[in-house]
Amino acid sequence: ALDHYDRAIQLAGENQYIQEEALANELAGRFWLGRHKDDFARLYLQRAREGYAQWQAFAKVKALESEYPQWFAPGVTPPPPSALGALDLDSVMKAAQAISSEMELDRLLGAMTRILTENAGAQAGFLLLERAGEWVVEARSEVGKAQVEARQPVGTGQRELVSPNTVRFVSRTRELVVLDDAASQGRFVDDPHVQRQRTRSLLCAPLLSLGRLVGVLYLENNLVTGAFTRGRVELLEMLLAQAAISLENARSYHALRESEANYRRIVSTATEGIWVLDACSRTTFVNAHLSELLGYSAEEMINRPFSDFMLPEELADHRRRMKARRRGVSESYERKFRRKDGQVVWALVSGTPIFDGEQRFAGSFSMLADITERKRAEQERERLLIAERTARQGAELAMRRLAALQRVTEAAVGGLELDKLLGEMLDGIVEGMQMDTAAVLLVSDDGAWLEARAARGLEEDAEQELRLPLRSGFAARLAAEARPIRWDDVQHAEVLNPLLREKGVCSLLGAPLLASGRVIGVVYVGTLRPHHFDDDEERLLQAVAERVATAIERVRLQEAAEHARAEAKVARRFAKVSEDFARMISHDLRAPLQMITVQAQALERDLAREGVARLGGRARAIVSSGERMNSMLGDLAESARLESGQVRLARRRVALKPFLVDLIERLGAIFDCRRVVLEIPEGLPPADADPDRLERIFTNLISNAFKYGGEDGLVKIASSDHGRWIEVSVADCGPGIPEDLLPRLFGRFTRGAAPRVEGLGLGLYITRLLVEAHGGRIWVRNLPEGGCRFTFILEKARMPSPDQGAEAASESGT
């Protein structure tokens, strides 16, 4: 390491790098101190102190004296001399002359940066100029390296060349900034560039010319602190003044050269052509620009008449102007010429007469400027003006239509009554689309007519409650085809509405009113003048139709909701009545009936003991009638409970086959169950049902089949798997059900027409209520071969969880 220090000291001294020589001596002295060789250390540090003093780094000299007072006697540090006294004036003059002698801007920037960097004792120097509001590094100089041009805006990346905060501060305040140790003290200690580079000595100075900021000089020395001494700063200030002047001169020279170049460029690229004619309008001279304009060479144009290059329609005007030229008239006008390639060009002609010494007309001198592009631009401008006017009108129309759609939308959600709502919507349509007539027709309840509900321009339609058949005509086509239709030219023979014919409506546009894919009416507009409806108008009317249909459905749903609430209120009242009725049946009627039945049974037993057979038969008739009466009262009570919602189902997993086998065995005491045929497939999933209620459903249907199925007919019970449902049917071989009875078969008190059928007609009604309580439905169909089939569906039971397996297995045989 010591060899390297000595080599660095030697090379720095040979090349007169005072600061590097002093620094190498200081580092070598500290090296010997670390090895406790104080004599060697003192020798190197004394040389370092002398070098710093020669470099005028007096702050560094004082630092060494303070750190090693045992080796440096106090007070021997020479005071900082006057800057001008310490300067090498010859060097200053040479530097200033070198700066002022350069006029080429780019070379000046490089030379200036290098000279200022060297004379300030900096490691690196940067010259910054302002471009488009940003400070840009224009030139860069580093000791021992060739100069390079940076052209990097300040503060634009992670590797800035300079401290952006320092540059902005100097450009704003125009103050000189000198920092002896920028990384550890001063206002820019937190600057990212300073922290990253660990900058020591920093100098940033403004370049001012007549008080105006023309640039910023930025210098750094990262080898030592306090590199920029007062003397060097004063030297730098002198050079900066000359540098600012030279920079302004170079800029002015650069601008002048650019101006001259621009002028030559303008002259060389001018589009004016020169055309000289003799007294007979023959060409005597043309310049290169005119030749290029018309596509001929000068030789091809000389001695040819002016009219050879004109369009035929321009000749009459040319002769008139040439007569004026003979009278001494100068004028400017526009003229069309035909090029050699056949294209037409426009030119602005400035013509002046030529007279000889005796004031005789000798010809004319004209300058021609190519205005073809301008004429095209004028034509394009006219086209754009027309397009802009059309676009503005279109925008106004779109705004008007948008406002109409907004008005229709607000009416649709405004909660108005239907007639007021439709009227408000039609007002918006007529105003927004600028129509003369508009109407809304709704499909009648029977689906055979279109009835006028609201109209504008056709108010008589609504007032007279116009009805149009849904078989022909414009409105009927709209409803039938369920799509918008345009009639730009109305054929009145096809229009069924007499008012449209009387008013002379010329054009019609209509759209269907669709709700859930169903046509509920139509809306159409019309004009009393021929009008071509465009796609935008069609889309607007479609949007209006959607909102009208939505509004109508909303009003109808509100009316339906109000009706439902009224029905619900009635239903609640009826449920209360049904509940009271069920209670009356269960207690007030059945209690006396049971007493009659019990007494009749006792009477029958007494008469049987006494052997009075004739009276015993009558007693049995009383008991049988009481039991039937009790059964009918039970049906009434059951239907009342179902209607009032009092019945709660106890659902379980029910395997239908074992369930039906068990039920049929128990019904064998009442019916000839040998006639019952079960068609239940193996593996049919269990149903989710209340076993007691399910037994009532099957009992009613089987009983019904035996009642109406004939004496010897079979009763067939079948079941099948249908996704989430299990379908069950009970069929008989009877005469079937009259067609007029089918729609009301599951209603209250409906009885078949078979003889000797007893009961109130509540069996199938109760069956339907029980099926619906299970979430299913029931229906009936007559069979082609005779008899009828009752079918109902039940939900499948859910798959049991593992811990419910045993329970499910036990229930499967229910």
Coordinates of C-alpha atoms in Angstrom, one line a residue, residues 571-769:
A571 CA -108.7 -14.4 2.6
R572 CA -107.6 -13.5 6.2
R573 CA -111.2 -12.8 7.0
F574 CA -112.3 -16.0 5.3
A575 CA -109.6 -17.9 7.2
K576 CA -110.9 -16.6 10.4
V577 CA -114.4 -17.6 9.4
S578 CA -113.0 -21.0 8.3
E579 CA -111.3 -21.4 11.7
D580 CA -114.5 -20.5 13.5
F581 CA -116.4 -22.9 11.2
A582 CA -113.9 -25.7 11.9
R583 CA -114.3 -25.1 15.6
M584 CA -118.1 -25.1 15.3
I585 CA -118.0 -28.4 13.3
S586 CA -115.5 -30.0 15.7
H587 CA -117.5 -29.1 18.8
D588 CA -120.9 -27.6 18.3
L589 CA -122.1 -30.1 15.5
R590 CA -120.1 -33.2 16.1
A591 CA -120.8 -33.4 19.9
P592 CA -124.6 -33.8 19.4
L593 CA -124.0 -36.1 16.5
Q594 CA -121.8 -38.4 18.5
M595 CA -124.4 -38.5 21.2
I596 CA -127.0 -39.6 18.6
T597 CA -124.7 -42.2 17.2
V598 CA -123.8 -43.6 20.7
Q599 CA -127.5 -43.7 21.7
A600 CA -128.5 -45.4 18.4
Q601 CA -125.7 -48.0 18.9
A602 CA -127.0 -48.7 22.4
L603 CA -130.6 -48.9 21.1
E604 CA -129.4 -51.4 18.4
R605 CA -127.8 -53.6 21.0
D606 CA -130.9 -53.6 23.3
L607 CA -133.2 -54.4 20.4
A608 CA -130.9 -57.2 19.3
R609 CA -131.0 -58.7 22.8
E610 CA -134.8 -58.5 22.9
G611 CA -135.1 -60.0 19.4
V612 CA -136.9 -57.1 17.8
A613 CA -135.2 -57.4 14.3
R614 CA -137.4 -54.9 12.5
L615 CA -136.6 -52.1 14.9
G616 CA -132.9 -53.2 15.0
G617 CA -132.6 -52.5 11.3
R618 CA -133.8 -49.0 11.8
A619 CA -131.4 -48.4 14.6
R620 CA -128.6 -49.6 12.3
A621 CA -129.7 -47.1 9.7
I622 CA -129.5 -44.3 12.3
V623 CA -126.0 -45.3 13.2
S624 CA -124.9 -45.5 9.6
S625 CA -126.3 -42.1 8.8
G626 CA -124.6 -40.7 11.9
E627 CA -121.3 -42.1 10.8
R628 CA -121.6 -40.7 7.3
M629 CA -122.6 -37.3 8.8
N630 CA -119.6 -37.5 11.1
S631 CA -117.4 -38.3 8.0
M632 CA -118.8 -35.3 6.1
L633 CA -118.3 -33.0 9.1
G634 CA -114.7 -34.3 9.3
D635 CA -114.1 -33.4 5.6
L636 CA -115.6 -29.9 6.3
A637 CA -113.3 -29.4 9.3
E638 CA -110.2 -30.7 7.4
S639 CA -110.8 -28.4 4.4
A640 CA -111.4 -25.4 6.8
R641 CA -108.1 -26.2 8.5
L642 CA -106.2 -26.5 5.2
E643 CA -107.7 -23.2 3.9
S644 CA -106.8 -21.4 7.1
G645 CA -103.2 -22.7 7.0
Q646 CA -103.5 -24.5 10.4
V647 CA -102.2 -27.8 9.1
R648 CA -98.5 -28.5 9.8
L649 CA -96.8 -31.3 8.0
A650 CA -94.6 -33.8 9.7
R651 CA -92.4 -34.7 6.8
R652 CA -90.3 -37.9 6.7
R653 CA -88.6 -40.1 4.1
V654 CA -91.4 -42.3 2.7
A655 CA -90.6 -45.4 0.5
L656 CA -93.7 -45.6 -1.6
K657 CA -93.8 -49.3 -2.4
P658 CA -93.9 -50.7 1.2
F659 CA -96.1 -47.7 2.2
L660 CA -98.7 -48.6 -0.5
V661 CA -98.6 -52.3 0.2
D662 CA -99.4 -51.7 3.8
L663 CA -102.1 -49.2 3.0
I664 CA -103.9 -51.5 0.5
E665 CA -103.9 -54.3 3.1
R666 CA -105.6 -52.0 5.6
L667 CA -108.1 -50.8 3.0
G668 CA -109.0 -54.4 2.2
A669 CA -111.8 -54.4 4.8
I670 CA -113.5 -51.6 2.7
F671 CA -112.6 -52.3 -0.9
D672 CA -111.8 -55.3 -3.1
C673 CA -108.1 -54.6 -3.1
R674 CA -107.5 -57.6 -5.3
R675 CA -108.4 -55.2 -8.1
V676 CA -105.5 -52.8 -7.2
V677 CA -102.4 -53.2 -9.4
L678 CA -99.1 -51.6 -8.2
E679 CA -96.5 -50.6 -10.8
I680 CA -93.7 -49.2 -8.6
P681 CA -90.2 -49.7 -10.0
E682 CA -87.4 -51.1 -7.8
G683 CA -85.0 -48.5 -6.5
L684 CA -87.5 -45.6 -6.6
P685 CA -86.1 -42.9 -4.3
P686 CA -88.2 -42.2 -1.2
A687 CA -90.5 -39.2 -1.1
D688 CA -90.4 -36.3 1.3
A689 CA -93.9 -36.4 2.8
D690 CA -96.1 -36.5 5.9
P691 CA -97.1 -40.2 6.0
D692 CA -100.6 -39.5 7.6
R693 CA -101.4 -36.8 5.0
L694 CA -100.0 -39.0 2.2
E695 CA -102.3 -41.8 3.4
R696 CA -105.3 -39.5 3.1
I697 CA -104.3 -38.5 -0.5
F698 CA -104.0 -42.1 -1.6
T699 CA -107.2 -43.2 0.3
N700 CA -109.2 -40.4 -1.4
L701 CA -107.9 -41.3 -4.9
I702 CA -108.3 -45.1 -4.4
S703 CA -111.8 -44.5 -3.0
N704 CA -112.7 -42.3 -5.9
A705 CA -111.4 -45.0 -8.3
F706 CA -113.6 -47.6 -6.8
K707 CA -116.6 -45.3 -6.7
Y708 CA -116.5 -44.3 -10.3
G709 CA -114.4 -47.1 -11.9
G710 CA -117.1 -49.7 -12.5
E711 CA -117.9 -53.0 -10.7
D712 CA -115.0 -55.1 -12.0
G713 CA -112.4 -52.6 -13.3
L714 CA -108.9 -52.5 -12.1
V715 CA -107.3 -49.7 -10.2
K716 CA -103.7 -49.1 -11.4
I717 CA -101.2 -47.2 -9.2
A718 CA -97.9 -46.3 -10.9
S719 CA -94.9 -44.2 -10.0
S720 CA -91.7 -43.0 -11.7
D721 CA -88.6 -40.9 -11.1
H722 CA -88.6 -37.4 -12.7
G723 CA -85.5 -35.5 -11.6
R724 CA -86.2 -33.8 -8.3
W725 CA -89.8 -35.0 -8.4
I726 CA -91.6 -38.4 -8.0
E727 CA -94.6 -38.7 -10.2
V728 CA -97.5 -40.9 -8.9
S729 CA -100.7 -41.8 -10.8
V730 CA -104.0 -43.6 -9.9
A731 CA -106.0 -44.8 -12.9
D732 CA -109.4 -46.5 -13.2
C733 CA -111.4 -48.2 -15.9
G734 CA -114.6 -46.3 -15.5
P735 CA -116.5 -44.1 -18.0
G736 CA -114.2 -41.1 -17.5
I737 CA -115.1 -37.6 -16.4
P738 CA -117.4 -35.2 -18.4
E739 CA -115.2 -32.6 -20.2
D740 CA -117.3 -29.8 -18.7
L741 CA -116.5 -31.1 -15.2
L742 CA -112.7 -31.3 -15.6
P743 CA -111.9 -27.6 -15.0
R744 CA -113.7 -27.5 -11.7
L745 CA -113.1 -31.1 -10.5
F746 CA -110.7 -30.1 -7.7
G747 CA -113.0 -27.3 -6.4
R748 CA -115.2 -27.3 -3.3
F749 CA -118.3 -29.3 -3.3
T750 CA -117.8 -30.9 -6.7
R751 CA -119.3 -34.4 -7.1
G752 CA -119.3 -36.8 -9.9
A753 CA -122.4 -37.9 -11.9
A754 CA -122.4 -41.5 -10.9
P755 CA -125.5 -42.9 -9.1
R756 CA -125.5 -43.6 -5.4
V757 CA -122.5 -41.4 -4.8
E758 CA -122.6 -39.9 -1.3
G759 CA -120.6 -37.1 0.3
L760 CA -120.2 -33.4 0.1
G761 CA -117.8 -33.3 -2.9
L762 CA -114.8 -32.3 -0.7
G763 CA -112.6 -35.3 -1.2
L764 CA -110.7 -34.2 -4.3
Y765 CA -110.6 -30.6 -3.0
I766 CA -108.9 -31.8 0.2
T767 CA -106.6 -34.0 -1.9
R768 CA -105.5 -31.0 -4.0
L769 CA -104.9 -28.9 -0.9

